[in-house]
PDB file of C-alpha atoms in Angstrom:
ATOM      1  CA  LEU Q 169       5.185  -5.624  -8.606  1.00  0.00           C
ATOM      2  CA  GLY Q 170       6.074  -3.821 -11.651  1.00  0.00           C
ATOM      3  CA  ASN Q 171       2.983  -4.882 -13.683  1.00  0.00           C
ATOM      4  CA  VAL Q 172       0.817  -4.033 -10.332  1.00  0.00           C
ATOM      5  CA  HIS Q 173       2.794  -0.785  -9.530  1.00  0.00           C
ATOM      6  CA  GLY Q 174       2.176   0.922 -12.851  1.00  0.00           C
ATOM      7  CA  GLY Q 175       4.165   3.904 -13.731  1.00  0.00           C
ATOM      8  CA  LEU Q 176       6.028   5.202 -16.883  1.00  0.00           C
ATOM      9  CA  LEU Q 177       8.999   4.118 -18.120  1.00  0.00           C
ATOM     10  CA  GLN Q 178      12.056   6.005 -19.114  1.00  0.00           C
ATOM     11  CA  HIS Q 179      10.981   5.350 -23.093  1.00  0.00           C
ATOM     12  CA  GLU Q 180       7.517   6.315 -22.352  1.00  0.00           C
ATOM     13  CA  LEU Q 181       8.674   9.696 -20.590  1.00  0.00           C
ATOM     14  CA  VAL Q 182      10.515  11.033 -23.648  1.00  0.00           C
ATOM     15  CA  PRO Q 183       7.714  12.152 -25.750  1.00  0.00           C
ATOM     16  CA  VAL Q 184       6.239  13.772 -22.879  1.00  0.00           C
ATOM     17  CA  LEU Q 185       8.951  15.718 -21.777  1.00  0.00           C
ATOM     18  CA  LYS Q 186       9.784  17.148 -25.563  1.00  0.00           C
ATOM     19  CA  ALA Q 187       5.951  18.011 -25.895  1.00  0.00           C
ATOM     20  CA  ALA Q 188       6.534  19.975 -22.660  1.00  0.00           C
ATOM     21  CA  ARG Q 189       9.511  21.482 -23.842  1.00  0.00           C
ATOM     22  CA  ALA Q 190       7.447  22.627 -27.114  1.00  0.00           C
ATOM     23  CA  ALA Q 191       5.090  24.097 -24.831  1.00  0.00           C
ATOM     24  CA  GLY Q 192       7.176  25.876 -22.692  1.00  0.00           C
ATOM     25  CA  ALA Q 193       6.221  23.696 -19.784  1.00  0.00           C
ATOM     26  CA  SER Q 194       7.929  21.622 -17.263  1.00  0.00           C
ATOM     27  CA  VAL Q 195       7.568  18.137 -16.230  1.00  0.00           C
ATOM     28  CA  VAL Q 196       7.849  17.521 -12.210  1.00  0.00           C
ATOM     29  CA  PRO Q 197       8.198  13.613 -11.359  1.00  0.00           C
ATOM     30  CA  VAL Q 198       6.110  13.462  -8.222  1.00  0.00           C
ATOM     31  CA  ASP Q 199       5.672   9.408  -7.417  1.00  0.00           C
ATOM     32  CA  ARG Q 200       7.591   7.936  -4.441  1.00  0.00           C
ATOM     33  CA  PRO Q 201      10.447   6.403  -5.046  1.00  0.00           C
ATOM     34  CA  ARG Q 202      10.083   2.508  -6.506  1.00  0.00           C
ATOM     35  CA  THR Q 203      12.237   1.365  -3.590  1.00  0.00           C
ATOM     36  CA  ALA Q 204       9.901   2.979  -1.336  1.00  0.00           C
ATOM     37  CA  THR Q 205       6.960   1.384  -2.597  1.00  0.00           C
ATOM     38  CA  ARG Q 206       8.722  -2.014  -2.669  1.00  0.00           C
ATOM     39  CA  SER Q 207       9.926  -1.415   1.316  1.00  0.00           C
ATOM     40  CA  ARG Q 208       6.375  -0.493   2.090  1.00  0.00           C
ATOM     41  CA  THR Q 209       4.704  -3.426   0.159  1.00  0.00           C
ATOM     42  CA  ALA Q 210       7.269  -5.622   1.622  1.00  0.00           C
ATOM     43  CA  GLN Q 211       6.534  -4.568   4.842  1.00  0.00           C
ATOM     44  CA  ARG Q 212       2.814  -5.020   4.595  1.00  0.00           C
ATOM     45  CA  LEU Q 213       2.968  -8.437   2.811  1.00  0.00           C
ATOM     46  CA  TRP Q 214       5.391 -10.152   5.152  1.00  0.00           C
ATOM     47  CA  HIS Q 215       2.921 -13.336   5.386  1.00  0.00           C
ATOM     48  CA  PRO Q 216       2.801 -15.885   2.734  1.00  0.00           C
ATOM     49  CA  LYS Q 217      -0.793 -15.747   2.847  1.00  0.00           C
ATOM     50  CA  LEU Q 218      -0.846 -11.939   1.870  1.00  0.00           C
ATOM     51  CA  ILE Q 219       2.055 -12.742  -0.629  1.00  0.00           C
ATOM     52  CA  GLN Q 220      -0.396 -15.282  -2.278  1.00  0.00           C
ATOM     53  CA  GLY Q 221      -2.795 -12.687  -2.721  1.00  0.00           C
ATOM     54  CA  LEU Q 222      -0.765 -10.381  -4.539  1.00  0.00           C
ATOM     55  CA  LEU Q 223       0.529 -13.159  -6.982  1.00  0.00           C
ATOM     56  CA  ASN Q 224      -2.843 -14.173  -7.377  1.00  0.00           C
ATOM     57  CA  PHE Q 225      -3.460 -10.753  -8.526  1.00  0.00           C
ATOM     58  CA  GLY Q 226      -0.504 -10.300 -10.704  1.00  0.00           C
ATOM     59  CA  ALA Q 227      -1.665 -13.738 -12.599  1.00  0.00           C
ATOM     60  CA  TYR Q 228      -5.246 -12.489 -12.932  1.00  0.00           C
ATOM     61  CA  SER Q 229      -4.134  -9.135 -14.290  1.00  0.00           C
ATOM     62  CA  LEU Q 230      -1.602 -10.841 -16.784  1.00  0.00           C
ATOM     63  CA  ARG Q 231      -4.472 -13.069 -18.076  1.00  0.00           C
ATOM     64  CA  ARG Q 232      -6.393  -9.934 -18.502  1.00  0.00           C
ATOM     65  CA  GLN Q 233      -3.737  -8.138 -20.373  1.00  0.00           C
ATOM     66  CA  ARG Q 234      -3.552 -11.239 -22.469  1.00  0.00           C
ATOM     67  CA  ASP Q 235      -7.257 -12.137 -23.304  1.00  0.00           C
ATOM     68  CA  LEU Q 236      -8.241  -8.538 -23.794  1.00  0.00           C
ATOM     69  CA  SER Q 237      -5.592  -8.181 -26.628  1.00  0.00           C
ATOM     70  CA  MET Q 238      -4.272  -4.960 -25.130  1.00  0.00           C
ATOM     71  CA  GLN Q 239      -7.781  -2.983 -25.985  1.00  0.00           C
ATOM     72  CA  ALA Q 240      -8.680  -1.068 -23.062  1.00  0.00           C
ATOM     73  CA  VAL Q 241     -12.423  -1.008 -22.216  1.00  0.00           C
ATOM     74  CA  PRO Q 242     -14.222   1.660 -19.717  1.00  0.00           C
ATOM     75  CA  GLY Q 243     -13.900   0.290 -16.335  1.00  0.00           C
ATOM     76  CA  ASP Q 244     -11.159  -1.728 -16.702  1.00  0.00           C
ATOM     77  CA  ALA Q 245      -9.221   0.293 -14.508  1.00  0.00           C
ATOM     78  CA  ASP Q 246     -11.863   0.604 -11.756  1.00  0.00           C
ATOM     79  CA  GLU Q 247     -12.175  -3.461 -12.178  1.00  0.00           C
ATOM     80  CA  LEU Q 248      -8.468  -4.371 -11.629  1.00  0.00           C
ATOM     81  CA  ARG Q 249      -8.236  -1.865  -8.515  1.00  0.00           C
ATOM     82  CA  ARG Q 250     -11.363  -3.811  -7.080  1.00  0.00           C
ATOM     83  CA  GLU Q 251      -9.871  -7.107  -7.858  1.00  0.00           C
ATOM     84  CA  LEU Q 252      -6.521  -6.081  -6.255  1.00  0.00           C
ATOM     85  CA  GLU Q 253      -8.541  -4.761  -2.906  1.00  0.00           C
ATOM     86  CA  ARG Q 254     -10.432  -8.383  -3.062  1.00  0.00           C
ATOM     87  CA  GLN Q 255      -7.574 -10.580  -3.515  1.00  0.00           C
ATOM     88  CA  CYS Q 256      -4.945  -8.461  -1.603  1.00  0.00           C
ATOM     89  CA  PRO Q 257      -6.189  -5.546   0.913  1.00  0.00           C
ATOM     90  CA  ALA Q 258      -2.708  -4.925   1.926  1.00  0.00           C
ATOM     91  CA  ALA Q 259      -1.123  -4.469  -1.313  1.00  0.00           C
ATOM     92  CA  HIS Q 260      -4.197  -2.315  -2.400  1.00  0.00           C
ATOM     93  CA  ASP Q 261      -3.538  -0.210   0.879  1.00  0.00           C
ATOM     94  CA  VAL Q 262       0.106   0.154  -0.330  1.00  0.00           C
ATOM     95  CA  LEU Q 263      -0.314   0.592  -4.010  1.00  0.00           C
ATOM     96  CA  ILE Q 264      -3.608   2.507  -4.203  1.00  0.00           C
ATOM     97  CA  ASP Q 265      -4.342   4.402  -0.914  1.00  0.00           C
ATOM     98  CA  GLU Q 266      -1.005   5.271   0.238  1.00  0.00           C
ATOM     99  CA  ARG Q 267       0.690   6.116  -3.120  1.00  0.00           C
ATOM    100  CA  GLY Q 268      -2.731   8.011  -4.113  1.00  0.00           C
ATOM    101  CA  PHE Q 269      -2.116  10.256  -0.768  1.00  0.00           C
ATOM    102  CA  TYR Q 270       1.545  10.561  -1.532  1.00  0.00           C
ATOM    103  CA  LEU Q 271       1.169  11.396  -5.305  1.00  0.00           C
ATOM    104  CA  ALA Q 272      -1.794  13.926  -4.030  1.00  0.00           C
ATOM    105  CA  HIS Q 273       0.177  15.654  -1.547  1.00  0.00           C
ATOM    106  CA  GLN Q 274       3.182  15.960  -4.114  1.00  0.00           C
ATOM    107  CA  VAL Q 275       1.074  17.363  -6.796  1.00  0.00           C
ATOM    108  CA  SER Q 276      -0.616  19.733  -4.190  1.00  0.00           C
ATOM    109  CA  CYS Q 277       2.980  21.190  -2.912  1.00  0.00           C
ATOM    110  CA  SER Q 278       4.368  20.930  -6.750  1.00  0.00           C
ATOM    111  CA  ALA Q 279       1.441  22.946  -8.581  1.00  0.00           C
ATOM    112  CA  LEU Q 280       2.145  26.532  -8.544  1.00  0.00           C
ATOM    113  CA  PRO Q 281      -0.974  28.622  -7.774  1.00  0.00           C
ATOM    114  CA  GLY Q 282      -2.889  30.037 -10.769  1.00  0.00           C
ATOM    115  CA  VAL Q 283      -1.144  27.572 -13.276  1.00  0.00           C
ATOM    116  CA  GLU Q 284      -2.469  24.582 -15.108  1.00  0.00           C
ATOM    117  CA  ALA Q 285      -1.270  21.416 -14.127  1.00  0.00           C
ATOM    118  CA  VAL Q 286      -1.840  18.098 -15.701  1.00  0.00           C
ATOM    119  CA  VAL Q 287      -0.886  14.729 -13.664  1.00  0.00           C
ATOM    120  CA  VAL Q 288      -0.560  11.730 -15.739  1.00  0.00           C
ATOM    121  CA  CYS Q 289      -1.055   8.350 -13.491  1.00  0.00           C
ATOM    122  CA  SER Q 290      -1.868   4.600 -13.831  1.00  0.00           C
ATOM    123  CA  ALA Q 291      -5.395   4.344 -14.616  1.00  0.00           C
ATOM    124  CA  PRO Q 292      -6.275   2.303 -11.233  1.00  0.00           C
ATOM    125  CA  LEU Q 293      -4.930   5.139  -9.401  1.00  0.00           C
ATOM    126  CA  CYS Q 294      -6.540   7.899 -10.931  1.00  0.00           C
ATOM    127  CA  ASP Q 295     -10.217   8.010  -8.985  1.00  0.00           C
ATOM    128  CA  HIS Q 296      -8.262   7.744  -5.936  1.00  0.00           C
ATOM    129  CA  LEU Q 297      -5.425  10.447  -6.715  1.00  0.00           C
ATOM    130  CA  VAL Q 298      -8.659  12.784  -7.643  1.00  0.00           C
ATOM    131  CA  SER Q 299     -10.380  11.973  -4.606  1.00  0.00           C
ATOM    132  CA  GLU Q 300      -7.287  12.896  -3.047  1.00  0.00           C
ATOM    133  CA  LEU Q 301      -6.664  16.081  -4.367  1.00  0.00           C
ATOM    134  CA  LYS Q 302     -10.491  16.980  -3.950  1.00  0.00           C
ATOM    135  CA  ARG Q 303     -10.024  16.283  -0.188  1.00  0.00           C
ATOM    136  CA  MET Q 304      -6.563  18.239   0.195  1.00  0.00           C
ATOM    137  CA  ARG Q 305      -8.015  21.152  -1.523  1.00  0.00           C
ATOM    138  CA  SER Q 306     -10.807  21.277   0.948  1.00  0.00           C
ATOM    139  CA  ALA Q 307      -8.696  20.282   4.043  1.00  0.00           C
ATOM    140  CA  GLU Q 308      -8.259  23.240   6.584  1.00  0.00           C
ATOM    141  CA  SER Q 309      -4.667  23.279   7.331  1.00  0.00           C
ATOM    142  CA  PRO Q 310      -2.415  22.660   4.820  1.00  0.00           C
ATOM    143  CA  HIS Q 311      -0.183  20.520   7.392  1.00  0.00           C
ATOM    144  CA  THR Q 312      -2.869  18.046   7.289  1.00  0.00           C
ATOM    145  CA  GLY Q 313      -1.087  16.224   4.389  1.00  0.00           C
ATOM    146  CA  ALA Q 314       2.269  16.339   5.517  1.00  0.00           C
ATOM    147  CA  ASN Q 315       1.446  15.034   9.095  1.00  0.00           C
ATOM    148  CA  GLN Q 316      -0.673  11.983   7.429  1.00  0.00           C
ATOM    149  CA  LEU Q 317       2.792  11.111   5.249  1.00  0.00           C
ATOM    150  CA  LEU Q 318       4.616  10.994   8.482  1.00  0.00           C
ATOM    151  CA  ARG Q 319       2.491   8.343   9.827  1.00  0.00           C
ATOM    152  CA  LEU Q 320       3.116   6.156   6.378  1.00  0.00           C
TER     153      LEU Q 320
END
């Protein structure tokens, strides 16, 4: 799940914190707790066929990492996201759709009006997060996002 889930590891966050401090900025973690993502994944993937799809995707992802010698190619993230959706739609719902919505809501709530914000996320999640942020910005009611989160 860690390979699929994405996110920054603690040692990867140190340079970000140092750069923010040097620029007089702050860092606000907005991802949902890893335990919540694991719990939602377990709830959605209770059937062995669904687990098999996630394991197949994990094997595919690891093979790609090994075969591409760690060189990122434009379009890789979207291809990985599509492959996750194809092999395990339930995991895609949790790891991309729900998590993207949660992140967008947290960013919308945390960002200060008129202040520039930078969001760092895993590449497979990026496009979905951007579209969710645009959708939330154009939503009529500020409570729309909160009501949707209650249903997750």
